[in-house]
Amino acid sequence: MMFALWCVSIRIKDVSIVDIFWGFGFVLVALNTCLLSSGWRYERSQWLLSLTILWGVRLSAYLAWRNHGRPEDDRYQAMRSRRGNRFVVTSLYIVFGLQGAIMWVVSLPLQVGQGHAPLTLMHSANYLGVAIFFVGWCFESIGDYQLARFKSHPDNRGKVFDQGLWRYTRHPNYFGDFLVWWGLFILSVGRWQDLWLIISPILMSFLLIRVSGVALLDRMLKDRSPEHENYMRRTSAFIPWPPQQP
């Protein structure tokens, strides 16, 4: 899939397409694993596939809607500028190849959990994983909706949104994504031998907090305006928490 997306990106001169298909890529992995393992007959596999579709389709649809008509993401424009004509080729491995590798590691609970579904029955901890997933999915979905609605009003251009979930965390969507993948991990574990799958939510948590999520956006917003600085000072960066008093 990543090679096909790379070919499309060359034609449209926009590698941001890789972000739009991030969620849908996991759907393809989960669906392919389910079909190859005949997991559709088992409850754990049914849950893993259904929840992945719910998360992945919503995320990809939202990003496609949000990015429609926009130029290439600033991150990729900067990379394109630094690398010049070489970017067309190097983007295959520094953008598409890297995301493909990360997707493979993060999706391990979907692959192994469905593959082992015939060996184990669902237990109470697995249902806890389902509950954690839904809390995270709601956090992510509601956070995206609240911010999109705020930005849809021209009068709010350049202003800070600090209402709803955004009053308690600067990144409710990333916190929600964090819970989604911890929930899927817990759901996927049917045996003690499967605990090694924890590398998936750990990697996703690291990316969300330290690499492409919280840390990146906070660096971009830090010096934007005094209003943004005040918002960052009083609002929790990640875990929802009541805002500090001025």
PDB file of C-alpha atoms in Angstrom, residues 14 38 75 81 83 98 111 140 175 181 190 233-234:
ATOM      1  CA  ASP A  14       1.902  15.981  -2.168  1.00  0.00           C
ATOM      2  CA  SER A  38     -10.366 -17.359   9.639  1.00  0.00           C
ATOM      3  CA  ARG A  75       6.605  19.309   7.637  1.00  0.00           C
ATOM      4  CA  SER A  81      12.854  22.178   0.312  1.00  0.00           C
ATOM      5  CA  ARG A  83      16.319  17.749  -0.210  1.00  0.00           C
ATOM      6  CA  LEU A  98       9.114   4.628   7.731  1.00  0.00           C
ATOM      7  CA  GLN A 111      -2.211  -9.490  13.729  1.00  0.00           C
ATOM      8  CA  GLU A 140     -10.434  11.549  20.036  1.00  0.00           C
ATOM      9  CA  PHE A 175      -4.780  11.318  24.515  1.00  0.00           C
ATOM     10  CA  TRP A 181      -4.035   1.532  21.338  1.00  0.00           C
ATOM     11  CA  GLY A 190      -5.272 -14.007  25.358  1.00  0.00           C
ATOM     12  CA  ARG A 233       0.897  27.396  30.922  1.00  0.00           C
ATOM     13  CA  ARG A 234      -2.490  26.671  32.492  1.00  0.00           C
TER      14      ARG A 234
END
